[in-house]
Short mmCIF file of C-alpha atoms in Angstrom, two decimals:
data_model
loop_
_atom_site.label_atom_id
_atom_site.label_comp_id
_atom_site.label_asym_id
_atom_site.label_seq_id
_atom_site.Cartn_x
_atom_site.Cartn_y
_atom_site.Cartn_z
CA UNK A 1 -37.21 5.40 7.67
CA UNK A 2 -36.01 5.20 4.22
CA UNK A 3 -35.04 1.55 2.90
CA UNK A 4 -33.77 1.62 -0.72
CA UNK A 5 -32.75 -1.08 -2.94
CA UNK A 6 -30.47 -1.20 -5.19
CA UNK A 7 -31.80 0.43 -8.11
CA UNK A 8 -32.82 2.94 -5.81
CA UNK A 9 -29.38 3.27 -4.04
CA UNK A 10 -27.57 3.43 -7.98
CA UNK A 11 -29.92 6.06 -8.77
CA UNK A 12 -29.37 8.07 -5.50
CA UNK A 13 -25.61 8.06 -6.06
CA UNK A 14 -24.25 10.08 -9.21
CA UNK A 15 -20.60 9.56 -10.04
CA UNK A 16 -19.82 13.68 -9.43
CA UNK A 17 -21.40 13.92 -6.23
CA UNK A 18 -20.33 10.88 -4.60
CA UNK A 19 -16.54 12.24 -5.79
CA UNK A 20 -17.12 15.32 -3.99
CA UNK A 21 -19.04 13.88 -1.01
CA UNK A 22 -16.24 11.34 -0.47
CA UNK A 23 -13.69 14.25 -1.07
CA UNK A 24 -15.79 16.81 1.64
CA UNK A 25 -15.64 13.81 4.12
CA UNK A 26 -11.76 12.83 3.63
CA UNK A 27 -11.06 16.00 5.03
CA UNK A 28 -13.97 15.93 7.76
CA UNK A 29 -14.06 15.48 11.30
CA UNK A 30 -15.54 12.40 10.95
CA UNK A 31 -14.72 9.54 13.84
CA UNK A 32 -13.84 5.97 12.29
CA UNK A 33 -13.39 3.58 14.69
CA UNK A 34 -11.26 0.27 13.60
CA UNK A 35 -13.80 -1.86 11.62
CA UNK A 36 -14.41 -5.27 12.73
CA UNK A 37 -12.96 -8.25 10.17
CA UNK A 38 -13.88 -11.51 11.01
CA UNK A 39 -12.87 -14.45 8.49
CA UNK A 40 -15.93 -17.27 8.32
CA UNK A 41 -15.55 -20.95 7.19
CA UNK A 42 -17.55 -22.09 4.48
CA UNK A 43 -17.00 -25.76 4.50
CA UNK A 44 -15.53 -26.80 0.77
CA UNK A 45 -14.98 -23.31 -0.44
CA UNK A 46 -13.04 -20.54 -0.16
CA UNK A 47 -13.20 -18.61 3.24
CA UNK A 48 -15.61 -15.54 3.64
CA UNK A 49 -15.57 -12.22 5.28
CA UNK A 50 -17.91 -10.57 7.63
CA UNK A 51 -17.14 -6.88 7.99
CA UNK A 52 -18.96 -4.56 10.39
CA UNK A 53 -17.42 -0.49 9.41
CA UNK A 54 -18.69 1.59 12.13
CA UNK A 55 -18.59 5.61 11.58
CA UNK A 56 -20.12 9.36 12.32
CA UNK A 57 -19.83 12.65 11.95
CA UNK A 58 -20.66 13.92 15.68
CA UNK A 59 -24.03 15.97 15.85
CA UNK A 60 -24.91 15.33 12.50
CA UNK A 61 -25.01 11.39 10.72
CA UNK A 62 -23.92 8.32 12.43
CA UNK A 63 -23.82 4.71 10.39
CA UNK A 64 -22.60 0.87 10.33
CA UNK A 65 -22.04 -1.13 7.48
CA UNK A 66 -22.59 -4.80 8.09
CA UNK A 67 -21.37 -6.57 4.91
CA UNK A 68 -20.62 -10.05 4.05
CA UNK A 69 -18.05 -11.22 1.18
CA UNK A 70 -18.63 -14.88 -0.28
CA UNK A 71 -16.35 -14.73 -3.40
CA UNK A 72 -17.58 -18.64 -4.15
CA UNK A 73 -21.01 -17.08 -4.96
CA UNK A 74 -20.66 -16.84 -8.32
CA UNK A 75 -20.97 -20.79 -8.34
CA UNK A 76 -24.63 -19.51 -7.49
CA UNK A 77 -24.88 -17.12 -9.27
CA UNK A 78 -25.12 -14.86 -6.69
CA UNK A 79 -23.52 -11.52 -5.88
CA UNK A 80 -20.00 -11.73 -4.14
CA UNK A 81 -21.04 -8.58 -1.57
CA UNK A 82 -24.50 -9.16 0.60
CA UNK A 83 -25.02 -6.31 2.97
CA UNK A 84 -27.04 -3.38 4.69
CA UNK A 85 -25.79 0.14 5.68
CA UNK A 86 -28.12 1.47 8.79
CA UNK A 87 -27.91 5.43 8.83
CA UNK A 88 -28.65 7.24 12.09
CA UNK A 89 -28.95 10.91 13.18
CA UNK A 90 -26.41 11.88 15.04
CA UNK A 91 -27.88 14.05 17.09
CA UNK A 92 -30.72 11.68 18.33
CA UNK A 93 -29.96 8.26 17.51
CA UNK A 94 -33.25 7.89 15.02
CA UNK A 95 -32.72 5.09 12.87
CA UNK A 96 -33.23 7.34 9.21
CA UNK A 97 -32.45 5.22 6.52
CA UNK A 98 -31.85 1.20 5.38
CA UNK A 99 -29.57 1.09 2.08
CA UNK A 100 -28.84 -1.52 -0.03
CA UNK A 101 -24.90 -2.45 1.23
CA UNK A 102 -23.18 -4.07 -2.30
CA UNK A 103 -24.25 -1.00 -4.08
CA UNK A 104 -23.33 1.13 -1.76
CA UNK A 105 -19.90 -0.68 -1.97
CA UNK A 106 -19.67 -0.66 -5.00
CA UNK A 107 -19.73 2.84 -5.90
CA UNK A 108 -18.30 4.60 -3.20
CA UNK A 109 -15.22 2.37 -3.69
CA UNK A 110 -15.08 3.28 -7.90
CA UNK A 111 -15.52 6.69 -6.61
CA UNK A 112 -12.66 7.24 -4.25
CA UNK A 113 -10.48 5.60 -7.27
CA UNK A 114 -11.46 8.22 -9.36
CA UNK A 115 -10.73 10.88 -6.18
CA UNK A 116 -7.33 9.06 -6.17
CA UNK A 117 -6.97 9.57 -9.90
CA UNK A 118 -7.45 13.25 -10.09
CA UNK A 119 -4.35 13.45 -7.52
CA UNK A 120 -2.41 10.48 -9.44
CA UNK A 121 -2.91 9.97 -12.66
CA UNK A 122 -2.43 12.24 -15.73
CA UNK A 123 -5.35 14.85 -16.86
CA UNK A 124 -4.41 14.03 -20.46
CA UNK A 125 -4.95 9.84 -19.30
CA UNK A 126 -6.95 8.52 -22.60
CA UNK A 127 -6.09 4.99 -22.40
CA UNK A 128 -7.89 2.68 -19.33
CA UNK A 129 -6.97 -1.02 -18.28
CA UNK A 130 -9.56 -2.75 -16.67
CA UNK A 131 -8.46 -6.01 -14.93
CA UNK A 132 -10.95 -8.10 -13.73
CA UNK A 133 -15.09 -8.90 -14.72
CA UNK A 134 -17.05 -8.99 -11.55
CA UNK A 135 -19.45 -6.25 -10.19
CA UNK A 136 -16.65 -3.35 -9.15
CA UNK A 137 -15.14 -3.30 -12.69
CA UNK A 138 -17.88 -1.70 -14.61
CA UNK A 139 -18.77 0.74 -11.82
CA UNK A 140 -14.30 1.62 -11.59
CA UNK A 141 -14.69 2.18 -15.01
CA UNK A 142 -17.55 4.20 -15.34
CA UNK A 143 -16.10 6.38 -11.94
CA UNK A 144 -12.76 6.59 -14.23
CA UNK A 145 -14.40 7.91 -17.10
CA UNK A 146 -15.84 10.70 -15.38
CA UNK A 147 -12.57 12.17 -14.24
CA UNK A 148 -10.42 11.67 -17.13
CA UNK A 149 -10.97 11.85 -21.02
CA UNK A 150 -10.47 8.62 -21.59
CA UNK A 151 -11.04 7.32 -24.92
CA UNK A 152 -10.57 3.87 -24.99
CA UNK A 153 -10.98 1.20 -22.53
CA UNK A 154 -9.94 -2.44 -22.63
CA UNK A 155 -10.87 -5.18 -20.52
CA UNK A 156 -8.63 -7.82 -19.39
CA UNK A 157 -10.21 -11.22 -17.71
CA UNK A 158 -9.02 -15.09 -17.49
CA UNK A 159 -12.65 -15.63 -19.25
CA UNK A 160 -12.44 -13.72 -22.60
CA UNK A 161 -15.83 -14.31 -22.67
CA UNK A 162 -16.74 -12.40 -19.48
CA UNK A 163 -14.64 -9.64 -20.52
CA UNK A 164 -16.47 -9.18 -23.76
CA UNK A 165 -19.73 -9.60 -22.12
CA UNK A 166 -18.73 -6.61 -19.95
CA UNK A 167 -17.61 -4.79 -22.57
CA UNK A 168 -21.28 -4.64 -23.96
CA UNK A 169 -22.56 -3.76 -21.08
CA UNK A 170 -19.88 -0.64 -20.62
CA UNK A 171 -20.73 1.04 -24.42
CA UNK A 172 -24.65 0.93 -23.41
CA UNK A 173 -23.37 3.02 -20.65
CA UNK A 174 -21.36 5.22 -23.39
CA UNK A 175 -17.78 3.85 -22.55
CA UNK A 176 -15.55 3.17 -25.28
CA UNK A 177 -15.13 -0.73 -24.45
CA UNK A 178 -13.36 -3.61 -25.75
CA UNK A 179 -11.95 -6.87 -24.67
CA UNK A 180 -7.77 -6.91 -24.02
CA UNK A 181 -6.89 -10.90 -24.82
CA UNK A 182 -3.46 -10.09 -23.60
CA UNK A 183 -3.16 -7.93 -20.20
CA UNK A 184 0.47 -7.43 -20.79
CA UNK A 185 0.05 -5.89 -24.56
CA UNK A 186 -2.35 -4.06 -23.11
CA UNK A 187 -0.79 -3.20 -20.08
CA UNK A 188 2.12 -1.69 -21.99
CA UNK A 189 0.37 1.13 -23.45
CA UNK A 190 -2.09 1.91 -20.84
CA UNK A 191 -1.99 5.71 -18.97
CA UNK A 192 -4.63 3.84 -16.09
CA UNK A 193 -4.39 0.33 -14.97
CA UNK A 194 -7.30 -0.38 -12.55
CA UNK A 195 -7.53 -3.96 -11.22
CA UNK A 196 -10.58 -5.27 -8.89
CA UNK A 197 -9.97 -8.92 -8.80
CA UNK A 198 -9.67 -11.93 -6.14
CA UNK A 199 -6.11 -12.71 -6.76
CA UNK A 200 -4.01 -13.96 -4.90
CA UNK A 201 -0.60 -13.55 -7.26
CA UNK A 202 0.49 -10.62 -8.76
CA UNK A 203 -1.16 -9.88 -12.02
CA UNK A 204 0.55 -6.53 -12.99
CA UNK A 205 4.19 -6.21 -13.52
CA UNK A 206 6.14 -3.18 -12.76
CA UNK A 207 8.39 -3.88 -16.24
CA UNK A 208 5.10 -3.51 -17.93
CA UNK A 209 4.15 0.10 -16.77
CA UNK A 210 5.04 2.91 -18.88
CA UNK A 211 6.24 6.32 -17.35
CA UNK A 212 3.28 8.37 -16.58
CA UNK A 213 1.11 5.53 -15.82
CA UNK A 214 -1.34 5.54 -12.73
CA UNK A 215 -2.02 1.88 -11.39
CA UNK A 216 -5.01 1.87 -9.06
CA UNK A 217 -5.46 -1.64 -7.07
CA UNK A 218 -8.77 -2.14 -4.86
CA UNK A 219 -8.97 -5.75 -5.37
CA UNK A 220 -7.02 -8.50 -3.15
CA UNK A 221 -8.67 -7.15 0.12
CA UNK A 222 -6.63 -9.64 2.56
CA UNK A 223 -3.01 -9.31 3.28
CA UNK A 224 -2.31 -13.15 1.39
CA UNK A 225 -3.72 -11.27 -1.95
CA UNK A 226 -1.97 -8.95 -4.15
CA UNK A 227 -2.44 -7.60 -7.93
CA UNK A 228 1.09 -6.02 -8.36
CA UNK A 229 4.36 -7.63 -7.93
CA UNK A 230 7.14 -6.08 -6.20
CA UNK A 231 9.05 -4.07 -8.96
CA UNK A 232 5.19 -2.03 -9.21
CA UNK A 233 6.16 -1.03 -5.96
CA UNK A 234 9.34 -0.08 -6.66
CA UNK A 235 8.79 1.68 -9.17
CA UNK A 236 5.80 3.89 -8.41
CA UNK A 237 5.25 6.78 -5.81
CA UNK A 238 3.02 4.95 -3.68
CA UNK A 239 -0.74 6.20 -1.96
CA UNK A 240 -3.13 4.51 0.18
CA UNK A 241 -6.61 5.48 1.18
CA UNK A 242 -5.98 5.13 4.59
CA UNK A 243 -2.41 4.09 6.26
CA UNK A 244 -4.63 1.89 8.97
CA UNK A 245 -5.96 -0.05 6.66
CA UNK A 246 -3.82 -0.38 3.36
CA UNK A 247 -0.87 -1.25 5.47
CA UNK A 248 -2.43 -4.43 8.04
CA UNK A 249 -5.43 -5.59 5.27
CA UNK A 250 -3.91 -4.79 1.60
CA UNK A 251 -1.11 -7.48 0.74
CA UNK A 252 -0.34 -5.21 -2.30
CA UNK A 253 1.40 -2.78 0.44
CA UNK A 254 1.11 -5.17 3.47
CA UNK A 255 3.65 -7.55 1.90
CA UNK A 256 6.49 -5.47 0.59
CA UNK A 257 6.22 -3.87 4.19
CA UNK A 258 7.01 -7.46 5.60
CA UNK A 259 9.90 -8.36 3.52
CA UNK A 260 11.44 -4.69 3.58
CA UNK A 261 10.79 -3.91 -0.57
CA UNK A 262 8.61 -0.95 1.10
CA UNK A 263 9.19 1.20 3.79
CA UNK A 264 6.49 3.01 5.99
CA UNK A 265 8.13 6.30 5.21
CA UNK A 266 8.00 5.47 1.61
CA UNK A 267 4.49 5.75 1.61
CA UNK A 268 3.80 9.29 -0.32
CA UNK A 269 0.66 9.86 1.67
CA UNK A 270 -3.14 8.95 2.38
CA UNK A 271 -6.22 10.03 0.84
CA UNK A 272 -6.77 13.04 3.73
CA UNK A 273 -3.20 13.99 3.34
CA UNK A 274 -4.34 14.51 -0.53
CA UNK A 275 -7.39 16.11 -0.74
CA UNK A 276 -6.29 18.80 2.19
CA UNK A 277 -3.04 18.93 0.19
CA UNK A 278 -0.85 17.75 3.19
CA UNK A 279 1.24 15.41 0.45
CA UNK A 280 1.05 16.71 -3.39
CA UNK A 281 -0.16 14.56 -5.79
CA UNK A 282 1.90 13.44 -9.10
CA UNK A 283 4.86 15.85 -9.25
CA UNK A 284 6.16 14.51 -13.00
CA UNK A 285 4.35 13.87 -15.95
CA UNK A 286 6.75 10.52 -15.97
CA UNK A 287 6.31 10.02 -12.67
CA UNK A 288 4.74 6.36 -11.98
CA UNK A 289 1.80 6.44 -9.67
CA UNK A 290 0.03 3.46 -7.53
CA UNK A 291 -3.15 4.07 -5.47
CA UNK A 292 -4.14 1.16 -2.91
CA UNK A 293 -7.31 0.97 -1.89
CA UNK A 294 -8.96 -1.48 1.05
CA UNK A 295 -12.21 0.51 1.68
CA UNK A 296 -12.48 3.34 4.71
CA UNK A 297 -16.08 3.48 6.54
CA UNK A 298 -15.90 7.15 5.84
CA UNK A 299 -16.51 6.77 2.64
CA UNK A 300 -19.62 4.16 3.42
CA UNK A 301 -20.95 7.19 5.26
CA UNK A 302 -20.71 10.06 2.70
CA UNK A 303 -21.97 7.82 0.33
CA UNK A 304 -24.89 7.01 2.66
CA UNK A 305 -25.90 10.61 3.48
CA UNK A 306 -25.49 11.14 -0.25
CA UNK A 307 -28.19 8.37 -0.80
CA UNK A 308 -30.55 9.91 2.07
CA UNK A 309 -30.13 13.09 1.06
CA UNK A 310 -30.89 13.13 -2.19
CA UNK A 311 -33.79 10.45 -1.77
CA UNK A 312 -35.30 13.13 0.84
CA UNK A 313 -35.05 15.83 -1.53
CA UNK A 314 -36.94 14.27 -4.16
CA UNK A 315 -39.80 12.96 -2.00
CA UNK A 316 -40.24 16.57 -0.61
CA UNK A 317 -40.61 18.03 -4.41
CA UNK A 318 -42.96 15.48 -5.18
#
């Protein structure tokens, strides 16, 4: 059995691969059950997750991701995501491979942004908005950059210090990076907002997005939390990774639904209706776009055979 860390998982997961695995497996056969989502107390703190994201492909891979979300862990310096993904065979049941789970999460949930993006956004998109600090941000932008020539990236935080911080570590990586001390200035002119935050009010304004912009919103995971306000929604032709999920666990789409700014039927289509071009994509170049994003075990387990794969393959040369 393979157990990788997560250097080792990073390593085993390239930005152009995992876009294309995550692609093949959107329009797969795969079988995703309805993941488990349990809230946990944590007396004198903010409330924690436990998620369990079952998921196969019959004959061929079967996996569970067991993950835990603490998001007062930075008071510990400690990582926000703790988890394991357990890949099987799925045509024995052999236990094949233990990978590092926040990794994992990490990049396979940059990566289907970026999927979203070449449907959504524009191919001449230059300018990137990243709002928020914490781990996902420099792995969105990173995914973002592969898929789009973007040229300059600003970060937006409530600690300008953080934001700077992580704008040093993106231009090691090659990324043109700065700090944004106003989100709406640089809101304004941006062609890609991203946000990957723990808010629980809107942070992005629909008056603030300029035609042709492409928001992408994978943080606020419970249906209390949202990073767009309601005139976003309005505004924008609307996506969601998965209709299951975006529409009970996302309160970016969860709570228009509820107070009747957003209709089911308004929803422009999922990420399988996309890549197996069900639903087009953008249909304007001033067409607004908005991509909501909760996380699908599917893309857990393409990222996960990705990993073993390409781990096997490079003890075998050896």
């Amino acid at each position: 059995m393979q157990v990788l860390d997560e250097k080792q998982t990073r390593e085993a997961l390239p930005f152009d691969e995992l876009i294309s695995a995550i692609e093949r497996m959107f329009a797969s056969d795969c079988v995703t059950p309805l993941r488990h989502h349990h809230e946990m107390e944590v007396p004198g703190e903010a409330d924690a997750t436990m998620l369990l994201m079952p998921c196969w492909l019959p004959g061929q891979y079967s996996g569970v991701k067991f993950l835990n979300l603490f998001p007062d862990n930075h008071l510990r310096s400690l990582p926000t995501i703790i988890g394991r993904y357990l890949l099987s065979s799925g045509k024995t049941g052999e236990i094949l491979a233990l990978i590092e789970g926040g990794e994992l999460t990490a990049r396979r949930t940059a990566a289907t942004s970026a999927l979203a993006s070449r449907y959504l956004s524009r191919e001449d998109s230059r300018d990137l908005v990243m709002v928020g600090t914490g781990r996902l941000s420099l792995n969105l932008m990173e995914a973002h950059y592969r898929v789009r020539p973007i040229e300059r990236v600003r970060i937006w935080g409530r600690d300008l210090r953080k934001s700077s911080l992580l704008a040093e570590e993106a231009i090691k990586l090659g990324i043109p990076a700065e700090a944004a001390p106003s989100l709406e200035d640089a809101a304004r002119q941006a062609d890609i907002i991203s946000c990957a935050t723990l808010s629980n009010e809107p942070l992005i304004r629909g008056e603030w997005l300029k035609p042709g912009c492409h928001v992408d919103l994978v943080g606020a995971f419970k249906p209390t939390m949202r990073e767009s306000d309601d005139t976003a929604i309005q505004r924008s032709s609307v996506f969601v990774d998965t209709y299951e999920g975006a529409t009970h666990e996302g309160g970016d789409i969860a709570i228009p639904l509820k107070t009747g700014v957003l209709k089911l039927e308004d929803i422009r289509g999922d990420m399988r209706e996309l890549v197996t071009g069900k639903r087009p994509g953008r249909t304007s170049q001033a067409e607004i776009t908005l991509f909501k994003s909760v996380g699908a075990a599917l893309e857990d387990l393409a990222g996960a055979i990705l990993a073993y794969e390409t781990t096997l393959r490079a003890t075998d040369s050896r």
